[in-house]
Coordinates of C-alpha atoms in Angstrom, one line a residue:
M1 CA -40.1 18.2 -16.7
K2 CA -36.8 20.7 -15.7
E3 CA -34.1 20.0 -18.8
K4 CA -31.0 19.0 -17.4
K5 CA -29.2 21.6 -19.4
G6 CA -25.6 20.2 -20.5
I7 CA -25.8 17.6 -18.1
R8 CA -25.4 13.6 -19.7
S9 CA -27.7 12.0 -17.0
G10 CA -30.9 13.9 -19.0
V11 CA -30.7 11.4 -21.6
V12 CA -31.8 8.9 -19.1
T13 CA -34.3 11.0 -17.4
E14 CA -35.7 13.7 -19.3
G15 CA -39.3 13.4 -21.2
Y16 CA -41.7 11.6 -21.4
Q17 CA -39.8 9.0 -23.1
R18 CA -37.4 7.9 -20.6
A19 CA -40.2 7.0 -18.0
P20 CA -39.1 2.9 -17.8
N21 CA -35.3 4.5 -16.8
R22 CA -37.0 7.3 -15.0
A23 CA -39.2 4.1 -13.0
L24 CA -36.4 1.9 -12.4
L25 CA -34.3 4.9 -10.7
R26 CA -37.8 5.7 -8.8
S27 CA -36.7 1.5 -7.7
L28 CA -33.4 3.0 -6.6
G29 CA -35.0 6.0 -4.2
I30 CA -34.6 8.4 -6.2
T31 CA -36.8 11.1 -5.6
N32 CA -38.3 13.7 -8.2
K33 CA -35.4 16.7 -7.0
E34 CA -33.1 14.3 -7.7
M35 CA -33.7 13.1 -11.1
H36 CA -32.7 16.6 -12.0
R37 CA -29.3 17.0 -10.1
P38 CA -26.1 15.7 -11.3
F39 CA -25.3 11.5 -12.2
I40 CA -21.8 11.7 -10.0
G41 CA -20.4 7.9 -10.4
I42 CA -18.4 6.6 -7.8
A43 CA -15.9 4.0 -8.8
N44 CA -14.9 2.1 -5.8
A45 CA -11.9 -0.7 -5.3
W46 CA -13.3 -2.1 -1.6
N47 CA -12.6 -5.3 -0.8
T48 CA -10.8 -7.7 2.2
I49 CA -8.1 -9.1 -0.4
V50 CA -5.9 -6.1 -0.6
P51 CA -4.4 -4.1 2.4
G52 CA -4.7 -1.2 0.4
H53 CA -8.2 -0.8 -0.3
V54 CA -10.0 -2.9 2.6
H55 CA -11.1 0.6 4.3
L56 CA -12.2 2.5 1.2
R57 CA -15.7 1.6 1.9
T58 CA -15.5 4.0 4.8
L59 CA -13.7 6.9 2.0
S60 CA -16.5 6.0 -0.1
E61 CA -19.5 6.6 2.7
K62 CA -17.1 10.6 2.3
V63 CA -17.5 11.0 -1.0
R64 CA -21.1 10.1 -1.0
E65 CA -21.7 13.0 1.7
G66 CA -19.7 15.4 0.1
I67 CA -21.7 15.0 -3.3
I68 CA -25.2 14.9 -1.5
A69 CA -24.1 17.9 0.2
A70 CA -23.5 19.6 -3.1
G71 CA -26.6 18.8 -4.6
G72 CA -25.4 15.8 -6.7
V73 CA -26.5 12.4 -6.6
P74 CA -23.8 9.8 -6.2
F75 CA -24.0 6.1 -7.5
E76 CA -21.4 3.8 -6.2
F77 CA -20.5 0.3 -7.7
G78 CA -16.8 -1.9 -7.6
V79 CA -14.0 -2.2 -9.6
I80 CA -11.2 -5.4 -8.9
G81 CA -8.3 -4.8 -7.4
I82 CA -4.8 -7.1 -7.6
C83 CA -2.5 -7.1 -4.4
D84 CA 0.7 -6.9 -6.8
G85 CA 2.7 -8.5 -2.9
I86 CA 0.0 -11.7 -2.1
A87 CA 0.4 -12.2 -5.8
M88 CA 3.9 -12.1 -6.3
G89 CA 6.1 -14.9 -7.0
H90 CA 4.2 -17.2 -9.1
E91 CA 1.5 -17.3 -11.6
G92 CA -1.1 -14.8 -10.0
M93 CA 1.7 -11.8 -10.6
R94 CA 0.2 -12.2 -14.3
Y95 CA -2.6 -11.2 -14.4
S96 CA -2.1 -7.7 -12.0
L97 CA -1.3 -6.1 -15.7
P98 CA -4.3 -7.4 -17.5
S99 CA -5.7 -6.0 -14.7
R100 CA -4.9 -2.2 -15.4
E101 CA -7.1 -2.4 -18.7
N102 CA -9.9 -4.5 -17.3
I103 CA -10.5 -1.4 -14.1
A104 CA -10.3 1.1 -17.1
D105 CA -12.7 -0.5 -19.9
S106 CA -15.6 -1.5 -16.5
I107 CA -15.5 2.5 -15.9
E108 CA -16.2 3.3 -19.6
L109 CA -18.4 0.4 -19.5
M110 CA -20.3 1.7 -16.3
V111 CA -20.0 5.1 -17.3
Q112 CA -20.8 5.1 -20.9
S113 CA -24.2 2.9 -19.9
H114 CA -25.5 5.1 -17.0
R115 CA -24.4 8.5 -18.7
F116 CA -22.7 9.8 -15.2
D117 CA -22.4 13.3 -15.1
G118 CA -19.4 12.4 -13.2
I119 CA -16.9 10.2 -12.1
I120 CA -14.5 10.0 -9.4
G121 CA -12.1 7.1 -8.7
V122 CA -11.8 5.8 -5.4
G123 CA -8.8 3.5 -4.8
T124 CA -5.3 3.3 -3.7
C125 CA -2.8 -0.3 -5.5
D126 CA -0.5 -0.5 -8.6
K127 CA -2.8 -0.8 -11.4
I128 CA -6.3 0.5 -10.1
V129 CA -4.9 3.9 -9.5
P130 CA -2.8 3.6 -13.4
G131 CA -6.5 2.5 -13.8
M132 CA -9.0 5.0 -13.0
L133 CA -6.9 7.4 -14.9
M134 CA -6.6 5.7 -17.9
A135 CA -10.3 5.3 -17.5
A136 CA -10.6 9.0 -16.9
A137 CA -9.1 10.5 -19.6
R138 CA -10.5 8.0 -22.5
L139 CA -14.5 9.3 -21.5
N140 CA -12.8 12.9 -20.7
I141 CA -15.6 14.1 -18.8
P142 CA -15.8 15.9 -14.9
A143 CA -13.1 13.4 -12.7
L144 CA -10.7 13.4 -10.2
L145 CA -9.1 10.8 -7.7
V146 CA -9.6 9.7 -4.0
T147 CA -6.2 7.3 -3.8
G148 CA -6.6 6.0 -0.1
G149 CA -3.5 6.3 1.5
P150 CA 0.0 5.1 2.9
M151 CA 0.0 2.4 5.9
L152 CA 1.9 3.2 8.5
P153 CA 5.1 1.6 8.9
G154 CA 5.4 -1.7 11.4
A155 CA 7.9 -1.8 14.0
M156 CA 10.3 -4.3 15.8
D157 CA 13.0 -3.7 18.7
G158 CA 13.1 0.5 17.8
K159 CA 13.0 -0.1 13.6
E160 CA 10.7 0.1 11.5
L161 CA 10.0 -1.7 9.4
S162 CA 8.3 -2.5 5.9
L163 CA 7.0 -5.2 3.5
T164 CA 11.0 -5.5 1.6
D165 CA 12.0 -6.9 4.6
I166 CA 10.4 -9.2 4.8
F167 CA 11.2 -10.3 0.9
E168 CA 14.6 -10.0 1.8
G169 CA 14.2 -11.3 4.9
V170 CA 13.9 -14.8 2.4
G171 CA 17.5 -13.8 0.9
K172 CA 18.2 -13.7 4.5
V173 CA 16.8 -17.5 5.6
A174 CA 18.4 -19.0 2.1
R175 CA 21.8 -17.4 3.0
G176 CA 21.6 -18.2 6.8
T177 CA 21.7 -15.2 8.3
I178 CA 18.2 -15.2 9.9
T179 CA 16.2 -18.1 11.2
E180 CA 12.6 -19.0 9.7
E181 CA 11.4 -18.3 13.3
Q182 CA 13.0 -14.7 13.3
L183 CA 11.7 -13.7 9.4
A184 CA 8.5 -15.0 11.2
D185 CA 8.7 -12.9 13.9
L186 CA 9.3 -9.8 11.6
E187 CA 6.6 -11.5 9.6
A188 CA 4.5 -10.5 12.4
C189 CA 4.9 -6.8 12.9
A190 CA 6.0 -5.4 9.1
M191 CA 2.5 -4.4 8.3
P192 CA 0.1 -3.4 10.9
G193 CA -3.1 -1.6 9.4
C194 CA -4.2 -0.9 6.5
G195 CA -3.2 1.2 3.5
S196 CA -0.8 0.9 0.2
C197 CA 2.9 -0.8 1.3
Q198 CA 4.8 2.5 3.3
G199 CA 8.1 3.3 0.6
L200 CA 8.3 5.0 -2.2
Y201 CA 6.3 1.7 -4.6
T202 CA 4.5 2.0 -7.0
A203 CA 1.2 2.3 -5.3
N204 CA 2.6 5.4 -3.2
T205 CA 4.0 6.5 -6.6
M206 CA 1.2 6.8 -8.6
A207 CA -0.3 8.3 -6.2
C208 CA 1.6 11.2 -5.2
L209 CA 2.4 11.5 -9.9
T210 CA -1.7 11.4 -9.9
E211 CA -1.7 14.7 -7.3
A212 CA 1.0 16.5 -8.9
M213 CA -1.0 16.0 -12.5
G214 CA -3.8 17.6 -10.7
M215 CA -5.9 14.6 -10.5
S216 CA -6.7 14.6 -6.6
L217 CA -7.0 17.3 -4.2
T218 CA -4.2 19.4 -2.7
T219 CA -2.4 16.7 -0.2
C220 CA -4.2 13.3 -0.8
A221 CA -0.9 11.2 -1.6
A222 CA 0.5 11.1 1.4
I223 CA -2.1 11.2 4.2
P224 CA -2.1 7.9 6.0
A225 CA -4.9 5.5 5.7
V226 CA -5.9 5.7 9.2
D227 CA -5.1 9.7 9.9
A228 CA -9.0 11.9 10.2
A229 CA -7.7 13.9 7.1
K230 CA -7.8 11.1 4.8
L231 CA -12.0 11.1 5.9
R232 CA -12.1 15.0 5.5
I233 CA -10.1 14.9 1.9
A234 CA -12.5 12.6 0.4
R235 CA -15.8 14.8 1.5
E236 CA -14.2 17.2 0.0
S237 CA -13.3 15.7 -3.1
G238 CA -17.3 15.2 -3.2
E239 CA -18.2 18.8 -3.0
R240 CA -15.2 19.2 -5.4
M241 CA -17.0 16.8 -8.1
L242 CA -20.1 19.7 -8.6
A243 CA -17.9 22.5 -8.7
L244 CA -15.9 20.6 -11.9
I245 CA -19.6 19.7 -13.1
N246 CA -21.0 23.6 -12.6
E247 CA -18.0 24.8 -14.2
G248 CA -17.6 22.7 -17.2
I249 CA -13.6 20.6 -16.3
R250 CA -13.3 18.1 -18.0
A251 CA -10.6 15.0 -17.5
R252 CA -8.4 16.0 -20.7
D253 CA -8.5 19.9 -19.2
I254 CA -6.3 18.8 -16.3
L255 CA -4.4 16.0 -18.4
T256 CA -2.1 18.1 -20.2
P257 CA 0.9 17.8 -22.0
S258 CA 2.3 20.1 -19.1
A259 CA 0.1 18.0 -16.2
L260 CA 2.2 14.8 -17.5
R261 CA 5.5 16.5 -17.6
N262 CA 5.0 17.8 -14.0
A263 CA 4.2 14.0 -12.8
I264 CA 7.4 13.0 -14.5
R265 CA 9.0 15.5 -12.8
I266 CA 7.6 14.6 -9.2
D267 CA 8.7 11.2 -10.1
M268 CA 12.8 12.0 -10.8
A269 CA 12.5 14.2 -7.5
L270 CA 11.2 11.4 -5.5
G271 CA 13.3 7.9 -7.0
G272 CA 9.5 6.8 -7.3
S273 CA 8.6 2.9 -9.0
T274 CA 9.8 1.8 -12.4
N275 CA 6.3 0.9 -13.3
T276 CA 5.1 4.8 -13.8
V277 CA 6.2 5.2 -16.5
L278 CA 4.0 2.0 -18.2
H279 CA 1.3 3.7 -17.0
L280 CA 2.4 7.0 -17.9
M281 CA 3.0 6.0 -21.2
A282 CA -1.0 4.8 -21.3
L283 CA -2.0 7.3 -19.8
A284 CA -0.7 9.5 -22.3
E285 CA -1.4 7.6 -24.9
E286 CA -5.4 7.3 -23.5
A287 CA -5.7 11.2 -23.4
G288 CA -4.0 11.4 -26.9
I289 CA -0.9 13.0 -25.8
R290 CA 2.6 12.2 -27.3
L291 CA 4.8 11.0 -25.0
T292 CA 8.5 9.1 -25.3
L293 CA 10.8 7.2 -23.6
D294 CA 13.2 10.8 -24.3
D295 CA 11.0 13.0 -22.4
F296 CA 11.7 10.7 -18.8
N297 CA 15.8 11.0 -19.7
V298 CA 15.3 14.3 -20.3
I299 CA 13.4 15.9 -17.5
S300 CA 15.9 13.2 -15.6
E301 CA 18.7 15.5 -16.1
E302 CA 16.6 18.9 -15.3
I303 CA 15.6 17.4 -11.5
P304 CA 17.8 15.9 -9.1
H305 CA 16.7 13.2 -6.8
L306 CA 16.1 15.0 -3.5
S307 CA 14.5 12.1 -1.3
S308 CA 15.5 9.1 -0.4
L309 CA 12.5 7.0 0.3
Q310 CA 12.4 3.4 1.0
P311 CA 13.4 1.2 -0.8
G312 CA 16.1 3.6 -2.0
G313 CA 16.7 5.3 1.2
P314 CA 15.3 5.3 4.8
Y315 CA 12.4 6.8 4.9
T316 CA 9.1 5.8 4.6
M317 CA 5.5 8.2 3.2
L318 CA 4.3 9.2 6.8
D319 CA 8.0 11.2 6.9
L320 CA 7.0 12.5 3.5
Y321 CA 3.7 13.7 5.0
R322 CA 5.0 14.8 8.0
A323 CA 7.7 17.3 5.3
G324 CA 5.4 18.3 4.2
G325 CA 4.3 15.5 1.3
V326 CA 3.6 16.4 -2.6
P327 CA 2.8 20.5 -2.2
A328 CA 6.5 20.6 -0.8
V329 CA 7.9 18.7 -3.0
L330 CA 6.5 21.0 -5.8
S331 CA 7.6 23.8 -3.8
R332 CA 11.6 22.8 -4.0
I333 CA 11.4 22.1 -7.8
R334 CA 8.4 25.2 -8.3
T335 CA 11.6 26.6 -11.0
H336 CA 11.2 23.9 -13.4
L337 CA 7.4 23.4 -12.8
E338 CA 5.1 24.5 -16.1
D339 CA 2.0 26.0 -14.5
S340 CA -0.7 23.7 -14.9
P341 CA -5.1 23.5 -13.1
T342 CA -5.2 20.9 -11.1
V343 CA -8.9 19.6 -9.7
S344 CA -9.0 21.4 -6.7
G345 CA -9.0 24.8 -8.6
Q346 CA -5.5 26.3 -7.9
S347 CA -2.8 26.5 -10.5
I348 CA -0.1 23.7 -9.6
L349 CA 2.1 26.6 -9.4
E350 CA -0.4 28.6 -7.0
I351 CA 0.1 25.0 -4.6
A352 CA 4.1 24.6 -5.0
G353 CA 4.3 28.8 -3.8
T354 CA 3.0 28.7 -0.7
A355 CA 3.8 24.6 0.8
I356 CA 6.0 24.7 2.9
V357 CA 9.2 21.7 3.5
K358 CA 8.8 21.3 6.9
N359 CA 12.2 18.5 7.1
D360 CA 15.0 18.9 4.9
K361 CA 16.5 15.8 5.3
V362 CA 13.6 14.1 4.0
I363 CA 12.9 16.6 1.4
R364 CA 16.5 18.5 0.5
P365 CA 17.0 21.3 -1.3
L366 CA 18.3 21.3 -5.1
D367 CA 21.5 22.6 -3.8
N368 CA 21.9 19.1 -2.0
P369 CA 20.4 16.6 -3.5
A370 CA 20.2 13.2 -2.3
H371 CA 21.7 12.4 -6.0
H372 CA 21.9 14.7 -8.4
G373 CA 20.3 12.9 -11.4
G374 CA 16.8 12.2 -11.7
G375 CA 15.7 9.1 -10.1
L376 CA 15.0 7.2 -12.9
K377 CA 16.6 6.3 -15.6
I378 CA 15.9 5.1 -19.4
L379 CA 19.2 2.9 -21.4
F380 CA 19.5 2.3 -24.7
G381 CA 21.5 -0.2 -26.5
T382 CA 22.5 -3.1 -28.3
L383 CA 20.5 -5.5 -25.3
A384 CA 17.3 -2.5 -25.5
P385 CA 17.0 -0.9 -29.0
R386 CA 13.5 1.0 -27.6
G387 CA 14.7 2.0 -24.4
A388 CA 14.8 -0.6 -21.0
V389 CA 14.3 0.9 -16.7
V390 CA 16.2 1.6 -14.4
K391 CA 15.5 2.9 -11.0
S392 CA 19.1 4.7 -10.8
A393 CA 17.9 6.3 -7.3
A394 CA 17.9 3.1 -5.6
V395 CA 21.8 1.2 -7.4
S396 CA 25.2 2.4 -5.6
E397 CA 27.5 4.8 -7.2
E398 CA 30.3 1.7 -7.7
M399 CA 27.5 0.1 -9.5
W400 CA 26.3 2.2 -12.3
K401 CA 28.9 1.5 -14.7
H402 CA 29.5 -3.1 -15.0
T403 CA 30.2 -5.5 -17.3
G404 CA 29.8 -9.2 -16.6
P405 CA 29.0 -12.5 -17.4
A406 CA 25.5 -13.4 -18.5
R407 CA 23.3 -16.0 -16.3
V408 CA 20.3 -16.8 -18.4
F409 CA 17.0 -17.6 -17.3
D410 CA 13.9 -18.6 -19.5
G411 CA 11.2 -17.2 -16.9
E412 CA 11.5 -15.8 -12.7
L413 CA 11.8 -19.3 -11.0
P414 CA 14.4 -21.0 -12.8
A415 CA 16.2 -17.7 -11.5
M416 CA 14.9 -17.9 -8.4
E417 CA 16.0 -20.9 -7.3
A418 CA 19.1 -20.5 -8.5
I419 CA 19.8 -17.3 -6.9
L420 CA 18.2 -18.9 -3.4
S421 CA 21.0 -21.9 -3.9
G422 CA 24.0 -19.5 -4.4
K423 CA 24.4 -20.5 -8.1
I424 CA 25.4 -16.9 -8.4
Q425 CA 28.4 -15.2 -9.0
E426 CA 29.7 -12.0 -7.6
G427 CA 30.0 -10.1 -11.0
D428 CA 27.3 -11.9 -13.0
V429 CA 24.4 -10.0 -14.7
V430 CA 21.4 -12.1 -14.7
V431 CA 18.9 -12.0 -17.3
I432 CA 15.2 -13.4 -16.9
R433 CA 13.8 -13.2 -20.2
Y434 CA 10.1 -14.1 -21.8
E435 CA 8.5 -12.6 -19.1
G436 CA 7.4 -9.4 -20.9
P437 CA 4.1 -8.5 -22.3
R438 CA 3.0 -11.0 -24.1
G439 CA 5.8 -13.5 -23.2
G440 CA 4.9 -13.4 -20.0
P441 CA 2.2 -13.0 -20.4
G442 CA 1.1 -10.1 -18.0
M443 CA 5.0 -8.7 -17.8
P444 CA 5.2 -10.2 -14.0
E445 CA 7.3 -8.1 -11.2
M446 CA 10.4 -9.5 -10.2
L447 CA 10.8 -8.6 -6.4
S448 CA 11.2 -12.5 -5.6
P449 CA 14.3 -12.3 -6.8
T450 CA 15.5 -8.9 -6.3
A451 CA 14.7 -9.5 -2.8
A452 CA 16.2 -12.7 -2.6
L453 CA 19.6 -11.1 -4.3
A454 CA 19.8 -8.6 -1.5
G455 CA 18.9 -10.5 1.1
R456 CA 21.7 -13.3 0.3
D457 CA 23.8 -9.9 -0.2
Y458 CA 25.3 -9.9 -3.5
Q459 CA 27.0 -6.5 -3.6
R460 CA 28.3 -6.5 -7.8
V461 CA 24.9 -8.6 -9.5
V462 CA 23.1 -7.0 -12.1
L463 CA 19.4 -8.4 -12.9
I464 CA 18.1 -7.8 -16.3
T465 CA 14.4 -8.3 -17.6
D466 CA 11.8 -7.8 -20.5
G467 CA 9.3 -8.0 -17.2
R468 CA 9.2 -5.2 -15.1
F469 CA 10.2 -5.1 -10.9
S470 CA 7.8 -3.4 -8.2
G471 CA 8.9 -0.5 -6.7
G472 CA 10.1 -2.1 -4.1
T473 CA 13.3 -3.4 -5.7
R474 CA 16.2 -1.6 -5.1
G475 CA 19.3 -2.3 -7.0
P476 CA 21.1 -2.4 -10.5
C477 CA 17.9 -3.6 -12.0
I478 CA 17.2 -3.1 -15.1
G479 CA 13.9 -4.2 -16.1
H480 CA 10.8 -3.0 -19.1
V481 CA 13.5 -4.0 -21.9
A482 CA 12.1 -3.8 -25.4
P483 CA 11.4 -5.7 -27.5
E484 CA 10.9 -8.2 -25.3
A485 CA 12.5 -11.9 -25.6
I486 CA 8.9 -13.3 -27.5
A487 CA 8.9 -10.8 -29.8
G488 CA 12.4 -11.8 -31.5
G489 CA 14.8 -8.7 -29.1
P490 CA 17.8 -9.3 -28.6
I491 CA 17.1 -10.0 -25.3
A492 CA 16.2 -13.4 -27.0
L493 CA 19.1 -14.3 -28.2
V494 CA 22.0 -13.4 -25.5
H495 CA 24.4 -16.8 -24.5
D496 CA 25.9 -17.6 -20.6
G497 CA 28.5 -16.2 -20.6
D498 CA 27.8 -13.0 -23.0
R499 CA 29.4 -10.6 -21.6
I500 CA 26.8 -7.3 -21.3
A501 CA 28.0 -3.9 -20.0
V502 CA 25.6 -1.5 -18.4
D503 CA 26.7 2.6 -18.3
L504 CA 24.5 5.1 -16.3
V505 CA 25.9 7.5 -17.0
K506 CA 25.7 7.5 -20.1
K507 CA 22.1 5.9 -20.0
S508 CA 23.4 2.5 -22.1
V509 CA 22.9 -1.6 -21.9
D510 CA 24.5 -2.8 -24.6
L511 CA 25.3 -6.8 -25.2
C512 CA 28.7 -7.9 -26.1
I513 CA 29.0 -9.5 -29.4
S514 CA 29.5 -8.4 -32.8
P515 CA 26.5 -7.4 -35.3
D516 CA 27.2 -10.5 -37.6
E517 CA 27.1 -13.1 -34.8
L518 CA 23.9 -11.6 -33.1
E519 CA 22.3 -11.7 -37.2
Q520 CA 23.6 -15.3 -36.9
R521 CA 21.7 -15.8 -33.8
G522 CA 18.6 -14.6 -35.3
T523 CA 18.4 -16.9 -38.3
R524 CA 18.4 -19.6 -35.4
W525 CA 16.3 -18.6 -33.4
K526 CA 12.8 -20.3 -32.2
P527 CA 10.7 -18.3 -29.4
V528 CA 9.0 -19.8 -26.4
R529 CA 5.0 -19.7 -26.4
K530 CA 3.3 -21.0 -23.2
S531 CA 0.1 -22.8 -23.6
L532 CA -2.5 -20.1 -22.8
S533 CA -6.6 -19.8 -22.3
G534 CA -8.9 -17.3 -21.0
V535 CA -7.8 -13.6 -20.2
L536 CA -3.7 -13.4 -20.6
A537 CA -4.6 -15.4 -23.9
R538 CA -6.2 -13.0 -25.3
Y539 CA -4.0 -10.1 -23.6
R540 CA -0.6 -11.8 -25.3
E541 CA -2.6 -10.9 -28.5
T542 CA -3.8 -7.4 -27.8
V543 CA -0.5 -6.5 -25.6
E544 CA 2.1 -3.6 -26.9
Q545 CA 5.4 -3.6 -25.9
A546 CA 6.8 -2.3 -22.7
D547 CA 8.1 1.0 -24.5
R548 CA 4.8 1.9 -25.6
G549 CA 3.0 1.4 -21.3
A550 CA 2.0 -2.2 -22.3
T551 CA -1.2 -0.9 -23.7
Q552 CA -3.6 -3.0 -25.5
V553 CA -4.6 -2.0 -29.1
T554 CA -6.5 -3.9 -31.7
S555 CA -5.2 -6.4 -34.4
L556 CA -5.8 -3.4 -37.1
Q557 CA -3.2 -0.8 -34.7
K558 CA -1.0 -3.7 -33.4
D559 CA 2.3 -2.2 -33.5
T560 CA 4.2 -5.6 -34.8
P561 CA 8.6 -5.4 -34.1

């Protein structure tokens, strides 16, 4: 038998002691020659419930072709995927964020037990891509991702549509500006086929960040799901994996501190989803990189917001693709980037140096940005001592400073009922608490209430939560408040009528009561705890706060506020 020098899978295939292992491999049809070639795992999130994943079987087949053509042996396995849009607004949303850790764990289990030499993740949506990146960093073997691509825009009466039009349509029905029949017509036209939702929501933001940090091939992020270019790049990704193995390039050679900072720079230039803060913090922890919320604010001051993509602006991912995609955005901010390697073999500055911006309206020049500051901001203050996150790119300038009375709700559903029934007044600050990582548990997204506020045409209402928001959220919506309510954070001590002051310029969010009053309330406070079982019960006991990326740790590592 030939020895697989320097290849992990040799542990499974080499020597007479491994005859039983080889016998099982032979039952799969593996030939003598293939026994001595690199074994490549393909973690495929294909399923028939998630629109962003329903086409991944075809993409994965192209990845397989590329691996075989380059001399490797592909082994495909499945990972779960939750559609946040379908899970939104009910108890199912509590399971979405915990699925990120399940995905990372399941990939680790498959790779380590079968000793794959490299791993390719094929996925699209909100927790799947972050989970695959976390697994790559944890395993630190040759790895890359093929992101599945965005859905084409829907259309009705000459207007392009996306998922947020439907969520906001719910509020319009409640307000009486459209009928249920009109909403049904929108519903039938908004989502025309496979792919991740059309705007710069979490799935597409994470695809862009994956490309910017060098973990997918150049142009992968913005190619539409139905474009043949996506099939070609999937095959090229399979071929490229063998080069990574031969060159000894592992995940942490790509996932460097510079790469993560470049990802944040692209996030700021595009005005991405607030969820990226959670995912980048979690990825940094897996990669052994120190990253803090302050890093986001520092970069936000350096990088202006250049692309007004949905939900905060008029353009879709299709527009971004036609304007040159992520490489074109990199070219705009080239002088701010740190050079770092990518899985393509080119450095990030080489990619930025050859890219061309094809539409100055979609990707604006540095001297004529959509906003002079980056698309995300981290707020600190007496309401959020350990930070909170806002998508400032989707907040109107008149709401960058606001002080108003608190309307407090212990959970999303009562807040949603109050919004739809018109009980919220202009100027209010809606506080939704006990929806954080532990309190929710699972830190559910609040697209339903934020979209209902937009649909009812509220212009001066702030929403603050220890939960999180969909990438489809727009308006003055502040999430990830840490510490969360169940951990005894100040958000647990807010009373109806308390004044809350928000200042995006100063990056502050404050509860306007005296320190003595706050302390007295703390002595009387008792947490609201839900009766749980199964996954959520285990998750609540091990999950960290939002400022730590809502990662799961052991009881010995746990940080107790």
